[in-house]
Coordinates of N, CA and C in Angstrom, one line a residue:
Chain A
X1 N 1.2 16.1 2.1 CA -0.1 16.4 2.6 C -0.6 15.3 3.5
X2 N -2.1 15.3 4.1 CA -2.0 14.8 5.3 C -3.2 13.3 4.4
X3 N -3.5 13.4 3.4 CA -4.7 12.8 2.6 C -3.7 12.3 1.7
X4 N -4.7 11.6 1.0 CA -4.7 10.8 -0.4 C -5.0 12.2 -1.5
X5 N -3.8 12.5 -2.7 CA -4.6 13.5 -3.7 C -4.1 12.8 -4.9
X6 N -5.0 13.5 -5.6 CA -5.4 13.6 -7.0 C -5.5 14.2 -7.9
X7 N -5.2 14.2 -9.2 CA -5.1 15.5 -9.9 C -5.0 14.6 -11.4
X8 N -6.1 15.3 -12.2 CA -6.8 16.4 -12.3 C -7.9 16.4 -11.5
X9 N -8.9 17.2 -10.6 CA -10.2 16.9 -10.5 C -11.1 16.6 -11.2
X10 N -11.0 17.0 -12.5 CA -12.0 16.6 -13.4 C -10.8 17.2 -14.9
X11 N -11.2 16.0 -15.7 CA -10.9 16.0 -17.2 C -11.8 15.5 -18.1
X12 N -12.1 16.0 -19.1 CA -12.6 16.5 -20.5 C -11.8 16.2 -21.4
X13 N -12.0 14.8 -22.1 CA -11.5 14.7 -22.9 C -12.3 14.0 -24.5
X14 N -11.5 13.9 -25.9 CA -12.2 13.5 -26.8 C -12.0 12.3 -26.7
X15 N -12.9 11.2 -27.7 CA -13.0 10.0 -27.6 C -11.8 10.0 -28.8
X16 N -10.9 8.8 -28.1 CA -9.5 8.3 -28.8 C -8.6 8.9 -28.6
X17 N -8.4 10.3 -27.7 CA -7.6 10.2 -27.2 C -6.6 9.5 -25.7
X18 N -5.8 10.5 -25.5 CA -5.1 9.3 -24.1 C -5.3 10.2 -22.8
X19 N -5.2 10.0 -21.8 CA -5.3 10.5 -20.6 C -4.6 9.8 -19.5
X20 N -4.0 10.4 -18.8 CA -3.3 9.8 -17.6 C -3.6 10.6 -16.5
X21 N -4.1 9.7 -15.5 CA -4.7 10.7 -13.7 C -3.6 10.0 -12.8
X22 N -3.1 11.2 -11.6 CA -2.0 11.2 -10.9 C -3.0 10.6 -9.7
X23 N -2.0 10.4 -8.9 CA -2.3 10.0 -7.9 C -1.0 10.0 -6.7
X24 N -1.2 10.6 -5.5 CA -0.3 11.0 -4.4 C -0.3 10.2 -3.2
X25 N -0.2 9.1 -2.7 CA -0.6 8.0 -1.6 C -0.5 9.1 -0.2
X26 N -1.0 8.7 0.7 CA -0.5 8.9 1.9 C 0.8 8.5 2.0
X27 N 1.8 9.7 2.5 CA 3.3 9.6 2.9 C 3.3 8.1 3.4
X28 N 4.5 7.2 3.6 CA 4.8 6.4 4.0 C 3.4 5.0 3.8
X29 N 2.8 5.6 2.9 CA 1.6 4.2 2.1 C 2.0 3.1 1.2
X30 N 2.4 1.8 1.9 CA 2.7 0.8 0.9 C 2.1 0.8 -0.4
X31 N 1.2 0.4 0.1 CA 0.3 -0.1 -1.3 C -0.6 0.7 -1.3
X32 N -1.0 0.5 -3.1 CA -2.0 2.0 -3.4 C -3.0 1.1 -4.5
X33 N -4.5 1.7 -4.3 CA -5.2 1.1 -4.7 C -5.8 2.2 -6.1
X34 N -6.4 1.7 -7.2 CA -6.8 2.1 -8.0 C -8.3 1.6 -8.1
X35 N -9.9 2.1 -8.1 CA -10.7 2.0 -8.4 C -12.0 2.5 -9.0
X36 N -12.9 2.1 -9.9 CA -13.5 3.4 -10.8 C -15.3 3.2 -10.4
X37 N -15.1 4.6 -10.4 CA -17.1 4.4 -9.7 C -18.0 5.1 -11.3
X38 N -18.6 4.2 -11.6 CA -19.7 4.5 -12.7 C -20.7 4.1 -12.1
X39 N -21.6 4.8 -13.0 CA -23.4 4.5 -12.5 C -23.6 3.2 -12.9
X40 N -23.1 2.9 -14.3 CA -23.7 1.4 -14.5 C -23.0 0.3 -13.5
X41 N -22.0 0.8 -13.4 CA -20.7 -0.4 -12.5 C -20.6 -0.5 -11.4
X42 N -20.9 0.5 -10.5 CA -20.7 0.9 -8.9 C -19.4 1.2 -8.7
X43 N -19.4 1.2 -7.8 CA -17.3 0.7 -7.4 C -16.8 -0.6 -7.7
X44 N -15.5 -0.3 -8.3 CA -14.9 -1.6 -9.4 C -13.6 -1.2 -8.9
X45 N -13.1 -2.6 -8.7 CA -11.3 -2.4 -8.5 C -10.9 -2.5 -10.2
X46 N -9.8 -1.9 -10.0 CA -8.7 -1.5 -11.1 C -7.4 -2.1 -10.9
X47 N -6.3 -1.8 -10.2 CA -5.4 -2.2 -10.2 C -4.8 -2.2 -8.7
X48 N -3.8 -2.7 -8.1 CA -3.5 -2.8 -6.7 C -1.9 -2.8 -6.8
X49 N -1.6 -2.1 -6.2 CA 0.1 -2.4 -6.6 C 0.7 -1.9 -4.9
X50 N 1.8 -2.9 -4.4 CA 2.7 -3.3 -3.2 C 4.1 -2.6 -3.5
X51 N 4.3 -1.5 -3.1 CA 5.7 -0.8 -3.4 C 5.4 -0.3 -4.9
X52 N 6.6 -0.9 -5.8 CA 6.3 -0.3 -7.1 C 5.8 -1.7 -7.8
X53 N 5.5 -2.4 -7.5 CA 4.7 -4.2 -8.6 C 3.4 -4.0 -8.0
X54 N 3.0 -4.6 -9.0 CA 1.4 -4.8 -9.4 C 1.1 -6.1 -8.9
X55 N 0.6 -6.9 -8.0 CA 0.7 -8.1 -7.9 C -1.0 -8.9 -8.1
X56 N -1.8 -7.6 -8.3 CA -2.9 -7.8 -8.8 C -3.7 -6.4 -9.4
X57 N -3.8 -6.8 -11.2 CA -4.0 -5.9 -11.9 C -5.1 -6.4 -12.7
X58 N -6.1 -7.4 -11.9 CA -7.7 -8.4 -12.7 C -8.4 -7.6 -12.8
X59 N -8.4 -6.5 -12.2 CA -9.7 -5.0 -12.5 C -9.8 -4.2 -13.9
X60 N -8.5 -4.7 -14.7 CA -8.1 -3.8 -15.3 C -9.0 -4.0 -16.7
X61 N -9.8 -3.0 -17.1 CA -11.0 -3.8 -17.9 C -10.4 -4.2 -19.4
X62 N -9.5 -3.3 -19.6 CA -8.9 -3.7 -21.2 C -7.6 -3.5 -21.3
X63 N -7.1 -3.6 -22.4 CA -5.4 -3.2 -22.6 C -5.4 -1.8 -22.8
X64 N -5.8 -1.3 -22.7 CA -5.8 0.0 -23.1 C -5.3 1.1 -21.8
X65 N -5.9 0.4 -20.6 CA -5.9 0.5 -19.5 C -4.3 0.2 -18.8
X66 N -3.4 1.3 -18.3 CA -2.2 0.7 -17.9 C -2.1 1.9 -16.3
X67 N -1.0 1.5 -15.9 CA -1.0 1.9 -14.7 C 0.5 1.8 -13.9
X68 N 0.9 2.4 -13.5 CA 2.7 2.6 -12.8 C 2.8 3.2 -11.7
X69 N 3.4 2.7 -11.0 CA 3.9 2.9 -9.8 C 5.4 3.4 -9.6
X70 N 5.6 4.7 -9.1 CA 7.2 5.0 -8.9 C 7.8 5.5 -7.5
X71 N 9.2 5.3 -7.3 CA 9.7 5.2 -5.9 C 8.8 4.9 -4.4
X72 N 7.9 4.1 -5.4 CA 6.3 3.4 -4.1 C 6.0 4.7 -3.5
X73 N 5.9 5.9 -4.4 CA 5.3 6.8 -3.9 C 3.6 7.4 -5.1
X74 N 4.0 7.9 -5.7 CA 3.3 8.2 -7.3 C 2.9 7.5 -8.0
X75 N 1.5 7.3 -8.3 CA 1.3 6.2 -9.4 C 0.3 7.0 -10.4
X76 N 0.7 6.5 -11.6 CA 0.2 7.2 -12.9 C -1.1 5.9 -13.1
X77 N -2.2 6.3 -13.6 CA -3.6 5.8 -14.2 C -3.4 6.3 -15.7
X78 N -2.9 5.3 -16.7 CA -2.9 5.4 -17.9 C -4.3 5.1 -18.9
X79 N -5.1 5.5 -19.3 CA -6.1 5.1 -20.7 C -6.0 5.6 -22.0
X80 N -5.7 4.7 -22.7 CA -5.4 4.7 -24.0 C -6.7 5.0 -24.8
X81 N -6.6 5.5 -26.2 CA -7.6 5.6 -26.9 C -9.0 5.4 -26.6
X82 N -9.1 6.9 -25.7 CA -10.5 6.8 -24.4 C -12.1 6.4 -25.3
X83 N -12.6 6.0 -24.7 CA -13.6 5.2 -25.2 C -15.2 6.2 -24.1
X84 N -16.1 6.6 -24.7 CA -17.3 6.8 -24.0 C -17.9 6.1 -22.7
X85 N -17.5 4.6 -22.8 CA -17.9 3.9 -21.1 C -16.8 4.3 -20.7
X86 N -15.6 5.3 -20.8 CA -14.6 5.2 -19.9 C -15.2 6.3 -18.9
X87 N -15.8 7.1 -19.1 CA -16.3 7.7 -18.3 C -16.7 7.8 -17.3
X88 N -16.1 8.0 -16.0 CA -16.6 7.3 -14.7 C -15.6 8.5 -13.9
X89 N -15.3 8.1 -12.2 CA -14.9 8.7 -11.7 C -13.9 7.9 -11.2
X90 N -12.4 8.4 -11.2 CA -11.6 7.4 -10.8 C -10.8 8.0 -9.2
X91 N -10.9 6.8 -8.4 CA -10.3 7.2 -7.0 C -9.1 6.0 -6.8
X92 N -8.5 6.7 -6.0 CA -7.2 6.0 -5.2 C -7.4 5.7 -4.0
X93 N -6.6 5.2 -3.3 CA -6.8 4.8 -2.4 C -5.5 4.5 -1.7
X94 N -5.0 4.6 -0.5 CA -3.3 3.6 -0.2 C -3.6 3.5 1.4
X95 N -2.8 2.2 1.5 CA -3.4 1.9 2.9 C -1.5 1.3 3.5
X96 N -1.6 1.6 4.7 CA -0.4 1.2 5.9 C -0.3 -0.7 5.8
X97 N 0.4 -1.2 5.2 CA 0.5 -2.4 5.5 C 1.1 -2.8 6.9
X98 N 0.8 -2.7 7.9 CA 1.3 -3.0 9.4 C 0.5 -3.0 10.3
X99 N 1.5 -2.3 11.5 CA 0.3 -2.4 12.5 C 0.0 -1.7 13.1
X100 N -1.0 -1.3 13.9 CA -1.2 0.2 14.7 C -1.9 -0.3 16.1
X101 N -1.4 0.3 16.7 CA -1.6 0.1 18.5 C -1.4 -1.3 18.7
X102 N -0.8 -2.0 18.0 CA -0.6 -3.4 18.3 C -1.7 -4.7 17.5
X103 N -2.5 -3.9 16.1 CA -3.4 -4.9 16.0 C -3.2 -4.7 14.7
X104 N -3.0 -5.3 13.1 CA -2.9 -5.2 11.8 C -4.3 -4.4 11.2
X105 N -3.8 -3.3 10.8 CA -5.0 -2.7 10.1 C -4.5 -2.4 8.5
X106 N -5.8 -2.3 7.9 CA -5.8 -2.6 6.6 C -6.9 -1.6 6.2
X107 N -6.6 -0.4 6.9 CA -7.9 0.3 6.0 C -7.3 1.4 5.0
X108 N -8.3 1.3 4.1 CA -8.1 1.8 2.4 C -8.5 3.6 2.9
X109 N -7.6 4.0 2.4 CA -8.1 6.0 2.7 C -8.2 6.7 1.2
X110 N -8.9 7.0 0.9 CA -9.9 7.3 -0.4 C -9.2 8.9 -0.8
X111 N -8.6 9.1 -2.1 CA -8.6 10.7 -2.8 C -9.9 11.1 -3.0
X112 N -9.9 11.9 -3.7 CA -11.1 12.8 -3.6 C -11.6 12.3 -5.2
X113 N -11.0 11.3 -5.6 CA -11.2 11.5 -7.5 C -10.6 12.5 -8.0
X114 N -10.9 11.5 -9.9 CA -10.8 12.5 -11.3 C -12.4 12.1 -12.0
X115 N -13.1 13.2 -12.0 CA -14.6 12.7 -12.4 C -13.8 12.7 -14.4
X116 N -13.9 11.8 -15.2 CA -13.3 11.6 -16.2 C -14.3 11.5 -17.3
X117 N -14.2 12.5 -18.5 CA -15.6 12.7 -18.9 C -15.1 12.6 -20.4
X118 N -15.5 11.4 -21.2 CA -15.2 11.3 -22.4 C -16.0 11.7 -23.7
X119 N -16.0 12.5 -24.7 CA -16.9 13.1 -25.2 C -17.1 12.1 -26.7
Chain B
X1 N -14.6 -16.4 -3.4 CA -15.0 -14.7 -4.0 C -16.1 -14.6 -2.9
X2 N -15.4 -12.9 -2.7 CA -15.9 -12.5 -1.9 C -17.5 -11.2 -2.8
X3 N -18.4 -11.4 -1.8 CA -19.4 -10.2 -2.6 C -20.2 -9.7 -1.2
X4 N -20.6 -8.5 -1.9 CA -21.5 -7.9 -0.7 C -23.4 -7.6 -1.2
X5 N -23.9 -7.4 -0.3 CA -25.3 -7.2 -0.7 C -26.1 -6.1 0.0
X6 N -26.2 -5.1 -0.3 CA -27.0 -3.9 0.4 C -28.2 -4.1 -0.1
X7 N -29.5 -4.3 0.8 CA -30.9 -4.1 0.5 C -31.3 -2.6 0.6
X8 N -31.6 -2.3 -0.5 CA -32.1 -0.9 -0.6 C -31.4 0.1 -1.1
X9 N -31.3 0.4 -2.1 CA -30.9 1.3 -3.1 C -31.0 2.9 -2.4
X10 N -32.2 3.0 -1.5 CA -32.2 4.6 -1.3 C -33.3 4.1 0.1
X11 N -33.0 4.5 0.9 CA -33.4 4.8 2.3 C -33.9 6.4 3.1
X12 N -35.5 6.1 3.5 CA -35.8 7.8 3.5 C -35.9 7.5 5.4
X13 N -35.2 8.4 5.5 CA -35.6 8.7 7.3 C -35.8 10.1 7.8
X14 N -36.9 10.6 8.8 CA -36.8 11.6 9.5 C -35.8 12.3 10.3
X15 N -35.6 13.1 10.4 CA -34.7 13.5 11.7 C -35.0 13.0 13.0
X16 N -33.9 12.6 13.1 CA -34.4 11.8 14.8 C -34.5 11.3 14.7
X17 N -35.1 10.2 13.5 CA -35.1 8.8 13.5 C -34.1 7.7 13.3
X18 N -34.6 6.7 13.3 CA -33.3 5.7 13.7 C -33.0 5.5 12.3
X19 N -32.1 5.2 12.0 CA -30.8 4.7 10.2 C -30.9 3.5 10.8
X20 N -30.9 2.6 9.9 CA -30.8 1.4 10.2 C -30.7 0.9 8.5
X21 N -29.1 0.7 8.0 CA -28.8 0.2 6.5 C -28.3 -0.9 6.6
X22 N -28.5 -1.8 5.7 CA -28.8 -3.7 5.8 C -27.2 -3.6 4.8
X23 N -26.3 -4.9 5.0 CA -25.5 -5.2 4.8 C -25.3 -6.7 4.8
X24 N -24.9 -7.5 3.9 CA -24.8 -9.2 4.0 C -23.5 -9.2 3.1
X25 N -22.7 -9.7 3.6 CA -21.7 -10.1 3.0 C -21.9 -11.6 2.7
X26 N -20.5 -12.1 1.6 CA -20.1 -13.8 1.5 C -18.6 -13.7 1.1
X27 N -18.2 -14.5 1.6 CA -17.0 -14.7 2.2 C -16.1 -16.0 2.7
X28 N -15.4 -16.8 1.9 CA -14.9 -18.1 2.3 C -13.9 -17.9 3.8
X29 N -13.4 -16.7 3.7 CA -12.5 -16.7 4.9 C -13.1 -15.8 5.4
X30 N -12.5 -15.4 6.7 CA -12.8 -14.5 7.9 C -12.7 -12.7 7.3
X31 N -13.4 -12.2 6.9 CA -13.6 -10.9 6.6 C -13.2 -9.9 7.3
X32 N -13.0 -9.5 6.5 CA -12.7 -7.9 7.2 C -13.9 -6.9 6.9
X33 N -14.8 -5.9 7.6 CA -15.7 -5.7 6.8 C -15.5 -4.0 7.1
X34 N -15.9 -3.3 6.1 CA -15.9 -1.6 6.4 C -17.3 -1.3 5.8
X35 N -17.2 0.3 6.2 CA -18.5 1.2 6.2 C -17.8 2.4 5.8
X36 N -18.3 3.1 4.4 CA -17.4 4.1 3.7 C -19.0 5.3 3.8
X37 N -18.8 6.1 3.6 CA -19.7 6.9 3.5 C -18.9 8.4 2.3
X38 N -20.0 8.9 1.6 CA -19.5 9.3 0.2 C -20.6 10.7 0.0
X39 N -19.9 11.3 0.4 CA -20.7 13.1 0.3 C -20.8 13.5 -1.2
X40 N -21.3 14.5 -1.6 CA -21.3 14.5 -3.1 C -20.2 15.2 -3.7
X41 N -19.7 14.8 -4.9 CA -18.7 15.0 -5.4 C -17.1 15.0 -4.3
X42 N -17.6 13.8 -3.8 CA -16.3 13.5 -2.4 C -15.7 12.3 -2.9
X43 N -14.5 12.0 -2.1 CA -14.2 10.7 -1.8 C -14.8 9.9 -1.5
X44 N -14.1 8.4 -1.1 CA -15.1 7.7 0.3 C -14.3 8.3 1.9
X45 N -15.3 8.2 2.7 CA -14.8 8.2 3.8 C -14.9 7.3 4.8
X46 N -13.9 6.7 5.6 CA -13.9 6.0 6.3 C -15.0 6.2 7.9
X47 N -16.1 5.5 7.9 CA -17.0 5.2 8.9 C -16.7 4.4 9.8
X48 N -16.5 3.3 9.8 CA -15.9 2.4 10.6 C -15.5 0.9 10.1
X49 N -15.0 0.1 10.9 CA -14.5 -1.1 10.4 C -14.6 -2.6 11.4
X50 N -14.5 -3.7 11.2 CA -14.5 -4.6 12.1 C -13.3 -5.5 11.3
X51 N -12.8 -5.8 12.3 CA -11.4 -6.5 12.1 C -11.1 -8.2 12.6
X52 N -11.1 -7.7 13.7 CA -11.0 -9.3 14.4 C -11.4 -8.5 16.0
X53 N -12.2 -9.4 16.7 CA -12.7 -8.8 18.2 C -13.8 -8.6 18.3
X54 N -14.2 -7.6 18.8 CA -15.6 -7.4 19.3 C -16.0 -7.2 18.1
X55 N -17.3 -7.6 18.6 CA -18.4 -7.4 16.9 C -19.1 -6.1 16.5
X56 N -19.0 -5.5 18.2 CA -20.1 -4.0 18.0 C -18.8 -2.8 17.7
X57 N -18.7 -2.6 16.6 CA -18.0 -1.2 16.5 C -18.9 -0.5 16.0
X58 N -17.9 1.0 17.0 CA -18.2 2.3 17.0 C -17.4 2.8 15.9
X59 N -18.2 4.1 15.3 CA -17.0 4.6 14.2 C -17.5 6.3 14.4
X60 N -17.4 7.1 13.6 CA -17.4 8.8 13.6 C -18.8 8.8 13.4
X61 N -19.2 9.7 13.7 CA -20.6 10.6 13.7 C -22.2 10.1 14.4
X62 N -21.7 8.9 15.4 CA -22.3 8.7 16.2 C -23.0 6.8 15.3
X63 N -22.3 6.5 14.6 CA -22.7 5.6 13.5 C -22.2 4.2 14.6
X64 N -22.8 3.2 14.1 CA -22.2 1.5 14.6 C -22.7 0.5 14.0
X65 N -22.2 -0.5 13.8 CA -22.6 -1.4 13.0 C -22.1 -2.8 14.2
X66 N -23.0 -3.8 13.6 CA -22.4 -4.9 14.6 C -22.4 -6.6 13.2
X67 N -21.3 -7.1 13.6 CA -20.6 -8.2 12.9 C -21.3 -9.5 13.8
X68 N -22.2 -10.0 12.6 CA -22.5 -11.0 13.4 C -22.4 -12.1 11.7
X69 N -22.1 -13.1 12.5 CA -21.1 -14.4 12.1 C -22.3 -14.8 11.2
X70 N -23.4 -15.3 12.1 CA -24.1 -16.1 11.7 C -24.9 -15.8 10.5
X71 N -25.2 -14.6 10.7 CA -26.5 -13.8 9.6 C -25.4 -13.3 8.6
X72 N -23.9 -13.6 8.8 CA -23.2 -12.4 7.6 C -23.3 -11.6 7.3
X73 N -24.1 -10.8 8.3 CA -24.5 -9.3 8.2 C -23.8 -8.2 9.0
X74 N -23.7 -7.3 8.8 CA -23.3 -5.7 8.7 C -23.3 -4.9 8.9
X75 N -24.5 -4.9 9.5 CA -25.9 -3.6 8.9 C -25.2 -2.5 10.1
X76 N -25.7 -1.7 9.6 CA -24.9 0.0 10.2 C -26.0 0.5 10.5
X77 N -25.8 0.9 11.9 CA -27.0 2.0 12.7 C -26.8 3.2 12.9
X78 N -27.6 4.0 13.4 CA -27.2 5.1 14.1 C -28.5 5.6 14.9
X79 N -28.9 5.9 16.1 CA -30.1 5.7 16.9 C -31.3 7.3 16.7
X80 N -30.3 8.1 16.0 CA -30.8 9.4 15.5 C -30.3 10.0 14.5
X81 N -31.0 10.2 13.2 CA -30.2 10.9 12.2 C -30.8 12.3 12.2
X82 N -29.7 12.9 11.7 CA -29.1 14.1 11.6 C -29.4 14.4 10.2
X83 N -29.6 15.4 9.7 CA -30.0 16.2 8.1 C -28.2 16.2 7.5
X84 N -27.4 16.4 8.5 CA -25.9 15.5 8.0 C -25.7 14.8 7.3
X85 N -26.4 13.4 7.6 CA -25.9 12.2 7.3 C -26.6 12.3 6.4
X86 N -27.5 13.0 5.2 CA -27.7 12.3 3.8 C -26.5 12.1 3.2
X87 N -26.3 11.0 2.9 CA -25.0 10.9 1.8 C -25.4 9.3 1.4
X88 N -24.2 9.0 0.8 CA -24.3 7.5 0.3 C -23.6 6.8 1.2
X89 N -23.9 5.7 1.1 CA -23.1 4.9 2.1 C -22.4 3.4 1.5
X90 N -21.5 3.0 1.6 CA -20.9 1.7 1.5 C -20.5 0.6 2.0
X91 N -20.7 -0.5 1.8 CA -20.3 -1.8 2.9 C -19.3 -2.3 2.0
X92 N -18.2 -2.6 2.3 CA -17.3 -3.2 1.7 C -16.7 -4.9 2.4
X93 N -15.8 -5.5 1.6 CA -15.4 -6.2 2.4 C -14.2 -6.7 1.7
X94 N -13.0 -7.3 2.6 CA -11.8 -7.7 2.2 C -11.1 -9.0 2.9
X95 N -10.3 -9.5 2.6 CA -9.8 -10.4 3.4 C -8.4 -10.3 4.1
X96 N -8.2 -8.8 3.8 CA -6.9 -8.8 4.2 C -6.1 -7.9 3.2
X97 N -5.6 -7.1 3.0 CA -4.5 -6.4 2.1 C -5.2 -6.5 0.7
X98 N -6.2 -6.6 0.8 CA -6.6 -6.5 -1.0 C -7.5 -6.0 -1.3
X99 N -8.1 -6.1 -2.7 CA -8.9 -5.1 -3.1 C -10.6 -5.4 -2.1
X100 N -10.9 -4.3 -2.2 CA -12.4 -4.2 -1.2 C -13.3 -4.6 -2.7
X101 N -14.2 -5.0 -1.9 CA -15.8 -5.7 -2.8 C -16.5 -4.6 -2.1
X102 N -17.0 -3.7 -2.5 CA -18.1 -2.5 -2.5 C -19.7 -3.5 -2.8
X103 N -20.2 -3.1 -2.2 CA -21.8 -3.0 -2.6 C -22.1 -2.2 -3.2
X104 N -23.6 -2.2 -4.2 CA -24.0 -0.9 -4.6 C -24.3 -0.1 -4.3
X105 N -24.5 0.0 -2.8 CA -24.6 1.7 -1.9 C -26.2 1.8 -1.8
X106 N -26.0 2.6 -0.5 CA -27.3 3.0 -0.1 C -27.5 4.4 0.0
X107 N -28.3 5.1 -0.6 CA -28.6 6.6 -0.8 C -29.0 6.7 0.6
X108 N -28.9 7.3 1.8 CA -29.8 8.0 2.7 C -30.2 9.4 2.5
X109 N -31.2 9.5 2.8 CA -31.9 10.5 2.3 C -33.0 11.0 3.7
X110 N -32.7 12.2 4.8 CA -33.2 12.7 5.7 C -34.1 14.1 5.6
X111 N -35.2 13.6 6.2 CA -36.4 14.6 5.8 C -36.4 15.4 7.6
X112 N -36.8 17.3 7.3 CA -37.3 17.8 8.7 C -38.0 16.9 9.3

């Protein structure tokens, strides 16, 4: 596709269980960003991963929280034993590491979210 | 560590009238700074960006912001709004390949 997607758009889930949100980069997208928008929190980084490594994963608010990257295309958003503040909306993001028309751009292109609703 | 600062939580403008959303960044190195804009139940979308160069960019929907050094400001215009442009809006900032610092956002909110 020609975007950043996502899936599920929205999940319902109980508290303690597990949930994993997909995420689909822009074709040919190095690096893919993970970040979660709550009302109390705003927008918060999560995880950042370069091909398939993580080389900065400080967003990541607990252990419970995991995240994978495969063939630097698909990356899975893992939460374990979901918790009530997990609640939020989680987006992706993957950006061209290079260059375009001759000048290094670095801009982040946004999915549409998983609004993630823990009961 | 980088952080951003949006004054004003929610911004009310007329149609036709000028948008004018405040932005201050801080920043040890040379920034990179963006303008996301966020329809409801959307993504973000990309508004515009300043890189390295001229300080006045132009971006989609008639929107511009100008990078000025001294004030570390941001701030995003547009000389006539449109009942369109209610949405949220974001100032971000990065230094390069890494995670963006979001601000808390500015509600625009456009009255007939």
């Amino acid at each position: 596709g020609a975007g950043v997607s996502q899936s599920p758009s929205n999940k319902v889930t109980e508290k303690g269980k597990d949930v994993e949100l997909r995420c689909d980069p822009i074709s040919g997208h190095t690096a893919l960003y993970w970040y979660r928008q709550s009302l109390g929190q705003g927008l918060e980084f999560l995880i950042y991963f370069q091909g398939n490594s993580a080389p900065d994963k400080s967003g990541l608010p607990s252990d419970r929280f995991s995240a994978e990257r495969t063939g630097g295309s698909v990356s899975t958003l893992t939460i374990q034993r979901t918790q009530q503040e997990d609640s939020a909306v989680y987006l992706c993001a993957s950006t061209l590491r290079g260059t375009s028309g001759g000048a290094w751009t670095d801009t982040q292109y946004f999915g549409p979210g998983t609004r993630l609703t823990v009961l | 560590a980088q952080s951003v600062t949006q004054l004003g939580s929610h911004v009310s403008v007329s149609e036709g009238a000028l948008v004018l959303l405040r932005c201050n960044y801080s920043s040890s190195v040379p920034p990179y700074l963006f303008w996301y804009v966020q329809y409801p139940n959307q993504g973000l979308q990309l508004l515009l960006k300043y890189t390295t160069g001229a300080t006045l960019v132009k971006g989609i929907n008639g929107f511009e912001a100008e990078f000025k050094k001294s004030e570390t400001s941001f701030h995003l215009t547009k000389p006539s709004a449109h009942m369109s442009d209610a949405a949220e809006y974001f100032c971000a900032v990065t230094t390069g390949f890494q995670k963006l610092v979001f601000g808390t956002g500015t509600r625009l909110l456009v009255s007939p």
